[in-house]
Amino acid sequence: MSQQTRFDLGQSDIPECWYNILPDFPEPLPPPLHPGTKQPIPPEALTAIFPENLVQQEVSSERWIEIPDPVRDIYALWRPTPLIRAVRLEKALDTPAHIYYKYEGVSPPGSHKPNTAVAQAYYNKVAGTKRLATETGAGQWGSSLAFACKFFGMECNVYMVRVSYQQKPYRRMLMHTWGGTVHPSPSDQTEFGRKLLAENPNNPGSLGIAISEAIEDTIKTPNTKYSLGSVLNHVCMHQTVIGLEAIKQMEMAGEEPDSIYGCVGGGSNFAGLSFPFVRKKITENKKYKIVAVEPTACPKMTKGELRYDFGDTAGLTPLLMMYTLGHNFMPPSIHAGGLRYHGMAPTMSHLKKLGLLEAVAYHQTSVFESSVLFAQTEGIVPAPESGHAIHAVVEEAKRAREEGKKRVILFNLSGHGLLDLSAYESYFSGKLQDV
Ligand SMILES: *Cc1c(COP(=O)(O)O)cnc(C)c1O
């Protein structure tokens, strides 16, 4: 073999703890507020929808939180995930940059999302929850939670954005295969859903609407809790196994990244890769450039405002301090369904405010162009979401070529696109439009 391009860890290298960034923030994170009183919400109030153990994690000031053995045992089905150097992409771009990617598409549901789904299912099980309610856009989160619930013998009730339910049947089938129940949202299962359907029987749905339905379901059904696939502190924390592994793997490769990229929907996969590196920025004065990549069609970090806003459309959630386009924002229908959320995780928003993270936005046609280049050089068909990170990396690698400077770039390949091939087909047939 001429050159090592794949950096693998063994099962015993699965991290023993998640990294909680809260205690390392140079300024404290603004707390969630009660929508009525506008006062900080006492953590106990959150136990109406979340189990107490996860509420504790949400507000914890402990830096390292031990990963329970049953969770690590399930992680071992696909973790540690590989770190790969994209030498063929480098060559195609004729760039002096070294490009590394952490590949989260090797999990059974095909993305990073089970890293938190399994943890959340476990903590709910321990707390006595019998049934979880959640929402899903294109189905990545719903399928990951259905997968996770099955390990712990819990029911999983998913509200799936109606257009995706109709247009993207395969993840719906995956949810069924893993034993989940799926309703097109808005649905006839909740008061909010029935009200919207009465106004417009063809309401295409949105993530914000589906969240409202899942929360209403949780409040009204005994032994049920709510589960969210991104945005919240504990969700971002569960994803830090990605970055903790990547730090070890970059050491194996004998290199240190100078820029780190990831796509952002609610922010969790990129929080997962970047937070352990942000810790080195804060505590070791490292100079990594950390870049969140979003679609121009849903530009909360590049065009949104940093303010308190609801996480859902109906206004049932606490107010979170985040970059937002407004909780009523209806993102245009783009193929990267997982990036169509109006807000950004408070932890990620806080990092941007503190100047520890920057953001860029790209149109979907250029994203698909780079995704196809990636598929044709590295072999993996990326999820349309992950394609945003790839495109930003391609742009950076081209700049490195123009400047004749070596750079070491690391990005998160958050998932594969094998269930998103219709999006590629639209791109090839020229039907894809920039909005
Ligand atoms: C859901 C999803 C995303 C976006 O969600 P984040 O919380 O921002 O990570 C990105 N990539 C893939 C493959 C997804 O499934």
PDB file of C-alpha atoms in Angstrom, residues 41-207:
ATOM      1  CA  ILE A  41     -37.771  28.148  33.154  1.00  0.00           C
ATOM      2  CA  PRO A  42     -36.997  25.979  36.163  1.00  0.00           C
ATOM      3  CA  PRO A  43     -35.606  22.650  34.890  1.00  0.00           C
ATOM      4  CA  GLU A  44     -38.473  20.780  36.660  1.00  0.00           C
ATOM      5  CA  ALA A  45     -40.936  22.416  34.257  1.00  0.00           C
ATOM      6  CA  LEU A  46     -39.278  20.544  31.387  1.00  0.00           C
ATOM      7  CA  THR A  47     -40.141  17.187  32.953  1.00  0.00           C
ATOM      8  CA  ALA A  48     -43.659  17.540  31.515  1.00  0.00           C
ATOM      9  CA  ILE A  49     -42.188  16.435  28.200  1.00  0.00           C
ATOM     10  CA  PHE A  50     -38.689  15.054  28.964  1.00  0.00           C
ATOM     11  CA  PRO A  51     -37.570  12.491  31.557  1.00  0.00           C
ATOM     12  CA  GLU A  52     -35.745  13.932  34.553  1.00  0.00           C
ATOM     13  CA  ASN A  53     -32.397  12.302  33.726  1.00  0.00           C
ATOM     14  CA  LEU A  54     -32.275  14.047  30.328  1.00  0.00           C
ATOM     15  CA  VAL A  55     -33.416  17.358  31.837  1.00  0.00           C
ATOM     16  CA  GLN A  56     -30.449  17.073  34.208  1.00  0.00           C
ATOM     17  CA  GLN A  57     -28.150  16.585  31.228  1.00  0.00           C
ATOM     18  CA  GLU A  58     -29.738  19.540  29.470  1.00  0.00           C
ATOM     19  CA  VAL A  59     -28.680  21.919  32.253  1.00  0.00           C
ATOM     20  CA  SER A  60     -25.628  20.053  33.562  1.00  0.00           C
ATOM     21  CA  SER A  61     -22.424  21.941  34.310  1.00  0.00           C
ATOM     22  CA  GLU A  62     -20.331  18.781  34.355  1.00  0.00           C
ATOM     23  CA  ARG A  63     -17.787  18.726  31.579  1.00  0.00           C
ATOM     24  CA  TRP A  64     -17.672  14.951  31.058  1.00  0.00           C
ATOM     25  CA  ILE A  65     -20.774  12.771  31.297  1.00  0.00           C
ATOM     26  CA  GLU A  66     -20.265   9.027  31.360  1.00  0.00           C
ATOM     27  CA  ILE A  67     -21.808   7.050  28.513  1.00  0.00           C
ATOM     28  CA  PRO A  68     -23.766   4.142  30.034  1.00  0.00           C
ATOM     29  CA  ASP A  69     -22.557   0.688  28.986  1.00  0.00           C
ATOM     30  CA  PRO A  70     -25.848  -0.341  27.297  1.00  0.00           C
ATOM     31  CA  VAL A  71     -25.490   2.729  25.046  1.00  0.00           C
ATOM     32  CA  ARG A  72     -21.820   2.029  24.255  1.00  0.00           C
ATOM     33  CA  ASP A  73     -22.759  -1.585  23.466  1.00  0.00           C
ATOM     34  CA  ILE A  74     -25.240  -0.417  20.828  1.00  0.00           C
ATOM     35  CA  TYR A  75     -22.814   2.231  19.531  1.00  0.00           C
ATOM     36  CA  ALA A  76     -20.426  -0.687  18.895  1.00  0.00           C
ATOM     37  CA  LEU A  77     -22.701  -1.840  16.053  1.00  0.00           C
ATOM     38  CA  TRP A  78     -21.224   0.973  13.935  1.00  0.00           C
ATOM     39  CA  ARG A  79     -18.805   2.998  16.092  1.00  0.00           C
ATOM     40  CA  PRO A  80     -16.049   4.080  16.038  1.00  0.00           C
ATOM     41  CA  THR A  81     -16.803   5.465  12.588  1.00  0.00           C
ATOM     42  CA  PRO A  82     -13.955   5.810  10.094  1.00  0.00           C
ATOM     43  CA  LEU A  83     -11.900   8.903   9.369  1.00  0.00           C
ATOM     44  CA  ILE A  84     -10.892   8.921   5.724  1.00  0.00           C
ATOM     45  CA  ARG A  85      -8.530  11.112   3.758  1.00  0.00           C
ATOM     46  CA  ALA A  86     -10.191  12.069   0.473  1.00  0.00           C
ATOM     47  CA  VAL A  87      -7.063  11.672  -1.681  1.00  0.00           C
ATOM     48  CA  ARG A  88      -9.001  11.160  -4.921  1.00  0.00           C
ATOM     49  CA  LEU A  89     -11.061  14.281  -4.348  1.00  0.00           C
ATOM     50  CA  GLU A  90      -7.839  16.202  -3.589  1.00  0.00           C
ATOM     51  CA  LYS A  91      -6.388  14.963  -6.862  1.00  0.00           C
ATOM     52  CA  ALA A  92      -9.492  15.863  -8.876  1.00  0.00           C
ATOM     53  CA  LEU A  93      -9.335  19.365  -7.435  1.00  0.00           C
ATOM     54  CA  ASP A  94      -5.572  19.553  -7.990  1.00  0.00           C
ATOM     55  CA  THR A  95      -5.292  21.091  -4.545  1.00  0.00           C
ATOM     56  CA  PRO A  96      -2.400  21.136  -2.073  1.00  0.00           C
ATOM     57  CA  ALA A  97      -5.028  20.866   0.696  1.00  0.00           C
ATOM     58  CA  HIS A  98      -5.372  17.633   2.650  1.00  0.00           C
ATOM     59  CA  ILE A  99      -9.043  16.782   3.054  1.00  0.00           C
ATOM     60  CA  TYR A 100     -10.279  14.448   5.799  1.00  0.00           C
ATOM     61  CA  TYR A 101     -13.824  13.373   6.503  1.00  0.00           C
ATOM     62  CA  LYS A 102     -15.445  11.639   9.416  1.00  0.00           C
ATOM     63  CA  TYR A 103     -18.067   9.289   8.002  1.00  0.00           C
ATOM     64  CA  GLU A 104     -21.271   8.950  10.044  1.00  0.00           C
ATOM     65  CA  GLY A 105     -23.212   7.236   7.247  1.00  0.00           C
ATOM     66  CA  VAL A 106     -22.082   3.792   8.450  1.00  0.00           C
ATOM     67  CA  SER A 107     -24.791   3.629  11.146  1.00  0.00           C
ATOM     68  CA  PRO A 108     -27.746   1.356  10.299  1.00  0.00           C
ATOM     69  CA  PRO A 109     -30.124   4.324   9.707  1.00  0.00           C
ATOM     70  CA  GLY A 110     -27.379   5.952   7.624  1.00  0.00           C
ATOM     71  CA  SER A 111     -26.590   9.141   9.537  1.00  0.00           C
ATOM     72  CA  HIS A 112     -25.233  10.570  12.808  1.00  0.00           C
ATOM     73  CA  LYS A 113     -28.732  10.728  14.333  1.00  0.00           C
ATOM     74  CA  PRO A 114     -28.705   7.363  16.177  1.00  0.00           C
ATOM     75  CA  ASN A 115     -25.844   8.700  18.355  1.00  0.00           C
ATOM     76  CA  THR A 116     -28.462  10.633  20.298  1.00  0.00           C
ATOM     77  CA  ALA A 117     -31.499   8.444  19.494  1.00  0.00           C
ATOM     78  CA  VAL A 118     -29.956   5.468  21.297  1.00  0.00           C
ATOM     79  CA  ALA A 119     -28.955   7.621  24.270  1.00  0.00           C
ATOM     80  CA  GLN A 120     -32.402   9.204  24.531  1.00  0.00           C
ATOM     81  CA  ALA A 121     -34.186   5.849  24.237  1.00  0.00           C
ATOM     82  CA  TYR A 122     -31.940   4.427  26.964  1.00  0.00           C
ATOM     83  CA  TYR A 123     -32.519   7.294  29.444  1.00  0.00           C
ATOM     84  CA  ASN A 124     -36.257   7.176  28.812  1.00  0.00           C
ATOM     85  CA  LYS A 125     -36.331   3.445  29.388  1.00  0.00           C
ATOM     86  CA  VAL A 126     -34.473   3.841  32.672  1.00  0.00           C
ATOM     87  CA  ALA A 127     -36.932   6.590  33.683  1.00  0.00           C
ATOM     88  CA  GLY A 128     -39.941   4.333  33.024  1.00  0.00           C
ATOM     89  CA  THR A 129     -41.162   5.860  29.751  1.00  0.00           C
ATOM     90  CA  LYS A 130     -43.196   3.398  27.661  1.00  0.00           C
ATOM     91  CA  ARG A 131     -43.673   5.421  24.500  1.00  0.00           C
ATOM     92  CA  LEU A 132     -41.825   8.233  22.709  1.00  0.00           C
ATOM     93  CA  ALA A 133     -43.438  10.826  20.452  1.00  0.00           C
ATOM     94  CA  THR A 134     -41.427  12.802  17.940  1.00  0.00           C
ATOM     95  CA  GLU A 135     -41.479  14.602  14.612  1.00  0.00           C
ATOM     96  CA  THR A 136     -39.485  13.976  11.482  1.00  0.00           C
ATOM     97  CA  GLY A 137     -38.901  15.864   8.243  1.00  0.00           C
ATOM     98  CA  ALA A 138     -37.529  13.650   5.520  1.00  0.00           C
ATOM     99  CA  GLY A 139     -37.463  10.719   7.970  1.00  0.00           C
ATOM    100  CA  GLN A 140     -33.836  10.526   9.130  1.00  0.00           C
ATOM    101  CA  TRP A 141     -34.704  11.339  12.718  1.00  0.00           C
ATOM    102  CA  GLY A 142     -37.899   9.269  12.856  1.00  0.00           C
ATOM    103  CA  SER A 143     -36.120   6.217  11.491  1.00  0.00           C
ATOM    104  CA  SER A 144     -33.212   6.660  13.921  1.00  0.00           C
ATOM    105  CA  LEU A 145     -35.570   6.907  16.891  1.00  0.00           C
ATOM    106  CA  ALA A 146     -37.641   3.910  15.747  1.00  0.00           C
ATOM    107  CA  PHE A 147     -34.365   1.959  15.438  1.00  0.00           C
ATOM    108  CA  ALA A 148     -33.302   3.031  18.944  1.00  0.00           C
ATOM    109  CA  CYS A 149     -36.671   2.403  20.640  1.00  0.00           C
ATOM    110  CA  LYS A 150     -36.696  -1.174  19.388  1.00  0.00           C
ATOM    111  CA  PHE A 151     -33.554  -2.011  21.404  1.00  0.00           C
ATOM    112  CA  PHE A 152     -35.320  -0.965  24.590  1.00  0.00           C
ATOM    113  CA  GLY A 153     -38.792  -2.313  23.847  1.00  0.00           C
ATOM    114  CA  MET A 154     -40.472   1.085  23.638  1.00  0.00           C
ATOM    115  CA  GLU A 155     -43.163   2.337  21.257  1.00  0.00           C
ATOM    116  CA  CYS A 156     -42.209   5.118  18.847  1.00  0.00           C
ATOM    117  CA  ASN A 157     -44.893   7.463  17.478  1.00  0.00           C
ATOM    118  CA  VAL A 158     -43.674   9.696  14.666  1.00  0.00           C
ATOM    119  CA  TYR A 159     -45.298  12.785  13.081  1.00  0.00           C
ATOM    120  CA  MET A 160     -43.808  13.047   9.614  1.00  0.00           C
ATOM    121  CA  VAL A 161     -44.075  16.238   7.547  1.00  0.00           C
ATOM    122  CA  ARG A 162     -46.870  15.432   5.079  1.00  0.00           C
ATOM    123  CA  VAL A 163     -45.038  16.256   1.814  1.00  0.00           C
ATOM    124  CA  SER A 164     -42.171  13.991   2.839  1.00  0.00           C
ATOM    125  CA  TYR A 165     -44.579  11.257   3.945  1.00  0.00           C
ATOM    126  CA  GLN A 166     -46.008  11.322   0.432  1.00  0.00           C
ATOM    127  CA  GLN A 167     -42.848  11.943  -1.579  1.00  0.00           C
ATOM    128  CA  LYS A 168     -40.241   9.999   0.393  1.00  0.00           C
ATOM    129  CA  PRO A 169     -41.710   6.584   1.137  1.00  0.00           C
ATOM    130  CA  TYR A 170     -38.476   4.731   1.880  1.00  0.00           C
ATOM    131  CA  ARG A 171     -37.669   6.171   5.289  1.00  0.00           C
ATOM    132  CA  ARG A 172     -41.330   5.780   6.224  1.00  0.00           C
ATOM    133  CA  MET A 173     -40.906   2.091   5.357  1.00  0.00           C
ATOM    134  CA  LEU A 174     -37.707   1.979   7.413  1.00  0.00           C
ATOM    135  CA  MET A 175     -39.654   3.293  10.407  1.00  0.00           C
ATOM    136  CA  HIS A 176     -42.264   0.585   9.875  1.00  0.00           C
ATOM    137  CA  THR A 177     -39.547  -2.038   9.595  1.00  0.00           C
ATOM    138  CA  TRP A 178     -38.117  -0.962  12.952  1.00  0.00           C
ATOM    139  CA  GLY A 179     -41.604  -1.067  14.469  1.00  0.00           C
ATOM    140  CA  GLY A 180     -42.462   2.647  14.561  1.00  0.00           C
ATOM    141  CA  THR A 181     -45.904   4.203  13.958  1.00  0.00           C
ATOM    142  CA  VAL A 182     -45.939   7.061  11.443  1.00  0.00           C
ATOM    143  CA  HIS A 183     -48.582   9.767  10.874  1.00  0.00           C
ATOM    144  CA  PRO A 184     -48.512  12.363   8.080  1.00  0.00           C
ATOM    145  CA  SER A 185     -48.429  15.796   9.769  1.00  0.00           C
ATOM    146  CA  PRO A 186     -50.656  17.770  10.075  1.00  0.00           C
ATOM    147  CA  SER A 187     -52.589  14.706  11.245  1.00  0.00           C
ATOM    148  CA  ASP A 188     -56.006  13.922  12.672  1.00  0.00           C
ATOM    149  CA  GLN A 189     -54.312  12.681  15.869  1.00  0.00           C
ATOM    150  CA  THR A 190     -54.020  16.077  17.572  1.00  0.00           C
ATOM    151  CA  GLU A 191     -56.161  19.152  18.084  1.00  0.00           C
ATOM    152  CA  PHE A 192     -53.551  21.363  16.411  1.00  0.00           C
ATOM    153  CA  GLY A 193     -53.345  19.002  13.418  1.00  0.00           C
ATOM    154  CA  ARG A 194     -57.146  18.825  13.064  1.00  0.00           C
ATOM    155  CA  LYS A 195     -57.397  22.615  13.189  1.00  0.00           C
ATOM    156  CA  LEU A 196     -54.831  23.035  10.412  1.00  0.00           C
ATOM    157  CA  LEU A 197     -56.464  20.337   8.282  1.00  0.00           C
ATOM    158  CA  ALA A 198     -59.858  22.035   8.660  1.00  0.00           C
ATOM    159  CA  GLU A 199     -58.300  25.252   7.339  1.00  0.00           C
ATOM    160  CA  ASN A 200     -56.482  23.509   4.513  1.00  0.00           C
ATOM    161  CA  PRO A 201     -56.834  19.757   3.880  1.00  0.00           C
ATOM    162  CA  ASN A 202     -53.743  19.944   1.642  1.00  0.00           C
ATOM    163  CA  ASN A 203     -51.467  21.576   4.195  1.00  0.00           C
ATOM    164  CA  PRO A 204     -47.993  20.247   3.219  1.00  0.00           C
ATOM    165  CA  GLY A 205     -46.793  20.404   6.810  1.00  0.00           C
ATOM    166  CA  SER A 206     -43.507  21.640   8.269  1.00  0.00           C
ATOM    167  CA  LEU A 207     -41.087  20.578  10.947  1.00  0.00           C
TER     168      LEU A 207
END
